[in-house]
Amino acid sequence: MKLDAKIPDGPIEQKWSNHRFHLKLVNPANKRKYTIIVVGTGLAGASASASLAELGYNVLAFSYHESPRRAHSIAAQGGINAPKNYSNDGDSIRRLFYDTVKGGDYRSREANVYRLAEVSGSIIDQCVAQGVPFARDYAGYLDNRSFGGAQVARTFYARGQTGQQLLLGAYSALCRQMDMGKVRFFPRREMIDLVVVDGQARGIVARNMVNGILESYTADAVVLATGGYGNVFFLSTNAKASNATAVWRAHKKGALFANPCFTQIHPTCIPQSGQYQSKLTLMSESLRNDGRIWVPKKKGDTRRPEDIPENERDYYLERLYPSFGNLVPRDVASRRAKEMCDQGYGVGPTKLAVYLDFSDAIKRLGRQVIEERYGNLFDMYHEITAEDPYKTPMRIYPAVHYTMGGLWVDYNLMSTIPGLYVIGEANFSDHGANRLGASALMQGLADGYFILPYTIGDYLASHSFKPVKTDHAEFKKAEQETEKSIKKLMAIDGKKTVDEFHRELGAIMWDHVGMARNRRGLKKALEMIPALREEFWKNVRVTGSDLDLNVELEKAGRVADFLELGELLARDALHREESCGGHFREEHQTPEGEAKRNDAKFSYVAAWEYQGPKRTATLNKEPLKFEVVKPSQRSYK
């Protein structure tokens, strides 16, 4: 398949503005004739639904929660980037663009990244107008703090609750449109299949999660804003309900899946404390502004951290990366933490942790300042660990957090299925092989507020749409196939629970496709995952009824998809014979242990095409061209 990214010609600073001018428009009076389905009501979905409805389109918004306020966007803590340069420290659109391309280890599209940096300032203005309570300095101006991979302060924040506050802003805009009747909100619905009619995305089949009834909905275009697939690893910082079913079912209908192996490990998470855990908890990257990361210089040191003198502590990030120190990008900080623990310097009961210490910051700034900046995060850590981080250092360890891969989209955010748009973490477009901190909220809101409302209008104005009703043959076929799959799951009546299979898959993924990968481990994973999937379809036990509220059935469908996605992720990691960003192949590293890219062979987007349950996916390549930022070995020293 020939991939056309539709990247505009001209200087990078003018691509988006010129492209917008040449996009076809829908007359305001005609917008009410079009219906758009938006699946997902997190930051990307809520902002898109509100913006499209404000323009005059009819929007059907779907959420598997009872309220958009429960979307996983609410868990984002640290902040949102924008190059306002309020700190007067040399920031600019071009610098944010450069930092993001470099942070993604030169595996993202330049044009997309520049557009993201360009519109990010408007996001802050929009959110302030909505009443989002960003932190302010003593003079009343919006405050900024630093995040990894940057040497300027460009991150706007609301203590450690930035995602929550931004989501409430988008939610308020969404509620306004719901009250006006331009958005119809469907809670507790899970998209089970995409319906394609005459080559165009024309609707979805959703399961009503309260009564189990399958429902079909038609539209002129479909937007997926359903987040990432980090829960393929079972243990992650994602909410347990976060899943990949919507994007995976769309992939099986013809949407290419891009760079699935680009998954992000976050360096500052509360370590796993036992086998009983079903998820992990994030500690915001913003903590690395004032917290210092260290391990004892002596291997196996069991002394309390306060009993270890300063000269016996190794502040290893400050030692290895003097320019960036504790604020190196996430992939770098994560690998170094793993390295320290693997070498025997880990701390805590499991020895799979390093210290994040605030004692210096408290002495320098006072406890009150630290409470104002991070109080809710400190409270959360105390509730989970029963340790007081004001008095003793936090213990942190890397965990799966974000996925840079996702459905392939062109510059207009449209997938390889005409009329199917994918926004936010569900697409692959802006972060390359590693996402810089505070860029997820930026991308979700950029896509929803300022990009999709322009580009989707061009599609609607350029195509004709035959009337399609839910009694169309393609809808009936999708419903029948969905019902058949559900009945098959319910009829297995095996001996192992869904969670048991999910844990086993997660262990395979973490051990062989996790923070560090190698050929031997990836090949082993590609043997183990199909075998586990075969056992799943023979021995899983799904209790309850399919025509009722059934959480086990919901989980079973999602784990079935993860068992397929996990194999594709491992296959993508095996084919990419290089290290870049969050994809670290042990065979490809510099003498200093840094990621070693192979630009001659792998400077492309790997977009996989589904070929059926019995056949291997086909690899398609979108070459990456760097006209402004020339690829080089990343250095944060």
GROMACS .gro file of N, CA and C in nm, residues 494-568:
model
  225
  494GLY      N    1  -1.415  -2.237   3.021
  494GLY     CA    2  -1.289  -2.298   3.061
  494GLY      C    3  -1.262  -2.288   3.210
  495LYS      N    4  -1.135  -2.302   3.245
  495LYS     CA    5  -1.098  -2.309   3.386
  495LYS      C    6  -1.014  -2.190   3.433
  496LYS      N    7  -0.969  -2.105   3.342
  496LYS     CA    8  -0.885  -1.991   3.380
  496LYS      C    9  -0.960  -1.860   3.359
  497THR      N   10  -0.941  -1.768   3.451
  497THR     CA   11  -1.008  -1.639   3.441
  497THR      C   12  -0.941  -1.552   3.336
  498VAL      N   13  -1.013  -1.448   3.296
  498VAL     CA   14  -0.959  -1.352   3.201
  498VAL      C   15  -0.834  -1.286   3.258
  499ASP      N   16  -0.838  -1.250   3.386
  499ASP     CA   17  -0.723  -1.184   3.448
  499ASP      C   18  -0.600  -1.274   3.450
  500GLU      N   19  -0.618  -1.404   3.465
  500GLU     CA   20  -0.504  -1.495   3.462
  500GLU      C   21  -0.434  -1.489   3.326
  501PHE      N   22  -0.513  -1.490   3.221
  501PHE     CA   23  -0.453  -1.481   3.087
  501PHE      C   24  -0.387  -1.345   3.066
  502HIS      N   25  -0.452  -1.240   3.116
  502HIS     CA   26  -0.396  -1.106   3.098
  502HIS      C   27  -0.262  -1.094   3.173
  503ARG      N   28  -0.255  -1.148   3.294
  503ARG     CA   29  -0.129  -1.145   3.370
  503ARG      C   30  -0.019  -1.221   3.296
  504GLU      N   31  -0.054  -1.336   3.240
  504GLU     CA   32   0.046  -1.415   3.168
  504GLU      C   33   0.096  -1.339   3.045
  505LEU      N   34   0.004  -1.277   2.974
  505LEU     CA   35   0.045  -1.197   2.859
  505LEU      C   36   0.135  -1.082   2.903
  506GLY      N   37   0.094  -1.015   3.011
  506GLY     CA   38   0.174  -0.903   3.062
  506GLY      C   39   0.315  -0.945   3.100
  507ALA      N   40   0.328  -1.062   3.161
  507ALA     CA   41   0.461  -1.110   3.200
  507ALA      C   42   0.548  -1.136   3.076
  508ILE      N   43   0.488  -1.194   2.972
  508ILE     CA   44   0.563  -1.218   2.847
  508ILE      C   45   0.607  -1.085   2.787
  509MET      N   46   0.515  -0.991   2.782
  509MET     CA   47   0.545  -0.861   2.721
  509MET      C   48   0.654  -0.787   2.798
  510TRP      N   49   0.643  -0.785   2.932
  510TRP     CA   50   0.741  -0.710   3.012
  510TRP      C   51   0.878  -0.778   3.007
  511ASP      N   52   0.879  -0.910   3.017
  511ASP     CA   53   1.007  -0.981   3.020
  511ASP      C   54   1.080  -0.978   2.886
  512HIS      N   55   1.006  -0.983   2.776
  512HIS     CA   56   1.070  -0.999   2.645
  512HIS      C   57   1.050  -0.881   2.549
  513VAL      N   58   0.951  -0.797   2.577
  513VAL     CA   59   0.923  -0.685   2.487
  513VAL      C   60   0.913  -0.555   2.568
  514GLY      N   61   0.981  -0.551   2.682
  514GLY     CA   62   0.966  -0.439   2.775
  514GLY      C   63   1.070  -0.331   2.756
  515MET      N   64   1.135  -0.294   2.869
  515MET     CA   65   1.225  -0.180   2.868
  515MET      C   66   1.349  -0.203   2.782
  516ALA      N   67   1.396  -0.326   2.775
  516ALA     CA   68   1.509  -0.363   2.689
  516ALA      C   69   1.471  -0.489   2.614
  517ARG      N   70   1.504  -0.492   2.486
  517ARG     CA   71   1.462  -0.602   2.400
  517ARG      C   72   1.584  -0.659   2.327
  518ASN      N   73   1.576  -0.785   2.292
  518ASN     CA   74   1.680  -0.845   2.210
  518ASN      C   75   1.616  -0.951   2.119
  519ARG      N   76   1.689  -0.991   2.017
  519ARG     CA   77   1.636  -1.082   1.917
  519ARG      C   78   1.585  -1.212   1.980
  520ARG      N   79   1.664  -1.268   2.070
  520ARG     CA   80   1.626  -1.395   2.131
  520ARG      C   81   1.495  -1.383   2.207
  521GLY      N   82   1.484  -1.278   2.288
  521GLY     CA   83   1.362  -1.260   2.368
  521GLY      C   84   1.240  -1.233   2.282
  522LEU      N   85   1.258  -1.153   2.175
  522LEU     CA   86   1.145  -1.121   2.088
  522LEU      C   87   1.096  -1.245   2.014
  523LYS      N   88   1.189  -1.328   1.970
  523LYS     CA   89   1.149  -1.453   1.903
  523LYS      C   90   1.075  -1.547   1.999
  524LYS      N   91   1.123  -1.547   2.124
  524LYS     CA   92   1.054  -1.629   2.223
  524LYS      C   93   0.913  -1.578   2.248
  525ALA      N   94   0.898  -1.445   2.255
  525ALA     CA   95   0.765  -1.387   2.274
  525ALA      C   96   0.673  -1.423   2.158
  526LEU      N   97   0.728  -1.425   2.036
  526LEU     CA   98   0.647  -1.457   1.919
  526LEU      C   99   0.609  -1.604   1.913
  527GLU      N  100   0.671  -1.686   1.997
  527GLU     CA  101   0.628  -1.825   2.013
  527GLU      C  102   0.526  -1.838   2.126
  528MET      N  103   0.549  -1.763   2.233
  528MET     CA  104   0.465  -1.776   2.353
  528MET      C  105   0.328  -1.711   2.336
  529ILE      N  106   0.322  -1.595   2.270
  529ILE     CA  107   0.195  -1.523   2.259
  529ILE      C  108   0.092  -1.601   2.177
  530PRO      N  109   0.126  -1.654   2.059
  530PRO     CA  110   0.026  -1.734   1.986
  530PRO      C  111  -0.020  -1.857   2.064
  531ALA      N  112   0.073  -1.919   2.137
  531ALA     CA  113   0.034  -2.036   2.217
  531ALA      C  114  -0.063  -1.996   2.328
  532LEU      N  115  -0.037  -1.881   2.390
  532LEU     CA  116  -0.127  -1.832   2.496
  532LEU      C  117  -0.261  -1.794   2.436
  533ARG      N  118  -0.261  -1.736   2.319
  533ARG     CA  119  -0.387  -1.698   2.254
  533ARG      C  120  -0.469  -1.822   2.220
  534GLU      N  121  -0.404  -1.926   2.173
  534GLU     CA  122  -0.474  -2.050   2.143
  534GLU      C  123  -0.536  -2.110   2.269
  535GLU      N  124  -0.461  -2.106   2.379
  535GLU     CA  125  -0.515  -2.156   2.505
  535GLU      C  126  -0.633  -2.071   2.552
  536PHE      N  127  -0.623  -1.940   2.534
  536PHE     CA  128  -0.730  -1.849   2.574
  536PHE      C  129  -0.862  -1.891   2.510
  537TRP      N  130  -0.861  -1.918   2.381
  537TRP     CA  131  -0.985  -1.949   2.310
  537TRP      C  132  -1.035  -2.090   2.340
  538LYS      N  133  -0.957  -2.165   2.416
  538LYS     CA  134  -1.000  -2.299   2.456
  538LYS      C  135  -1.034  -2.309   2.604
  539ASN      N  136  -0.974  -2.219   2.685
  539ASN     CA  137  -0.979  -2.244   2.830
  539ASN      C  138  -1.016  -2.122   2.913
  540VAL      N  139  -1.058  -2.012   2.851
  540VAL     CA  140  -1.098  -1.897   2.932
  540VAL      C  141  -1.238  -1.920   2.987
  541ARG      N  142  -1.262  -1.866   3.105
  541ARG     CA  143  -1.395  -1.878   3.167
  541ARG      C  144  -1.454  -1.739   3.183
  542VAL      N  145  -1.564  -1.716   3.115
  542VAL     CA  146  -1.635  -1.589   3.124
  542VAL      C  147  -1.768  -1.616   3.193
  543THR      N  148  -1.782  -1.569   3.314
  543THR     CA  149  -1.905  -1.591   3.390
  543THR      C  150  -2.012  -1.492   3.352
  544GLY      N  151  -2.132  -1.513   3.401
  544GLY     CA  152  -2.242  -1.420   3.378
  544GLY      C  153  -2.310  -1.441   3.244
  545SER      N  154  -2.382  -1.337   3.200
  545SER     CA  155  -2.461  -1.343   3.078
  545SER      C  156  -2.415  -1.234   2.981
  546ASP      N  157  -2.431  -1.261   2.852
  546ASP     CA  158  -2.396  -1.159   2.753
  546ASP      C  159  -2.507  -1.055   2.738
  547LEU      N  160  -2.625  -1.082   2.791
  547LEU     CA  161  -2.736  -0.987   2.783
  547LEU      C  162  -2.761  -0.924   2.919
  548ASP      N  163  -2.654  -0.870   2.974
  548ASP     CA  164  -2.663  -0.809   3.107
  548ASP      C  165  -2.533  -0.733   3.131
  549LEU      N  166  -2.528  -0.659   3.238
  549LEU     CA  167  -2.403  -0.598   3.281
  549LEU      C  168  -2.303  -0.709   3.311
  550ASN      N  169  -2.188  -0.708   3.242
  550ASN     CA  170  -2.094  -0.819   3.257
  550ASN      C  171  -1.952  -0.769   3.238
  551VAL      N  172  -1.887  -0.735   3.348
  551VAL     CA  173  -1.751  -0.683   3.342
  551VAL      C  174  -1.654  -0.788   3.290
  552GLU      N  175  -1.676  -0.914   3.324
  552GLU     CA  176  -1.587  -1.021   3.278
  552GLU      C  177  -1.591  -1.034   3.125
  553LEU      N  178  -1.707  -1.018   3.067
  553LEU     CA  179  -1.718  -1.025   2.922
  553LEU      C  180  -1.646  -0.906   2.858
  554GLU      N  181  -1.661  -0.788   2.918
  554GLU     CA  182  -1.589  -0.670   2.866
  554GLU      C  183  -1.439  -0.696   2.866
  555LYS      N  184  -1.388  -0.747   2.978
  555LYS     CA  185  -1.245  -0.773   2.988
  555LYS      C  186  -1.201  -0.880   2.889
  556ALA      N  187  -1.283  -0.981   2.870
  556ALA     CA  188  -1.247  -1.091   2.780
  556ALA      C  189  -1.228  -1.041   2.637
  557GLY      N  190  -1.319  -0.955   2.591
  557GLY     CA  191  -1.306  -0.901   2.456
  557GLY      C  192  -1.179  -0.818   2.441
  558ARG      N  193  -1.147  -0.743   2.544
  558ARG     CA  194  -1.028  -0.657   2.538
  558ARG      C  195  -0.901  -0.739   2.542
  559VAL      N  196  -0.898  -0.842   2.626
  559VAL     CA  197  -0.778  -0.927   2.635
  559VAL      C  198  -0.760  -1.006   2.506
  560ALA      N  199  -0.870  -1.046   2.443
  560ALA     CA  200  -0.859  -1.114   2.313
  560ALA      C  201  -0.789  -1.024   2.212
  561ASP      N  202  -0.821  -0.895   2.216
  561ASP     CA  203  -0.755  -0.800   2.126
  561ASP      C  204  -0.608  -0.780   2.165
  562PHE      N  205  -0.581  -0.770   2.295
  562PHE     CA  206  -0.442  -0.754   2.340
  562PHE      C  207  -0.355  -0.873   2.298
  563LEU      N  208  -0.413  -0.992   2.297
  563LEU     CA  209  -0.338  -1.111   2.258
  563LEU      C  210  -0.297  -1.107   2.111
  564GLU      N  211  -0.372  -1.036   2.030
  564GLU     CA  212  -0.335  -1.016   1.890
  564GLU      C  213  -0.240  -0.897   1.875
  565LEU      N  214  -0.272  -0.788   1.943
  565LEU     CA  215  -0.189  -0.668   1.936
  565LEU      C  216  -0.049  -0.694   1.992
  566GLY      N  217  -0.041  -0.771   2.101
  566GLY     CA  218   0.088  -0.801   2.160
  566GLY      C  219   0.182  -0.870   2.063
  567GLU      N  220   0.126  -0.958   1.981
  567GLU     CA  221   0.209  -1.026   1.880
  567GLU      C  222   0.259  -0.927   1.776
  568LEU      N  223   0.173  -0.836   1.732
  568LEU     CA  224   0.216  -0.736   1.634
  568LEU      C  225   0.322  -0.646   1.694
   0.00000   0.00000   0.00000
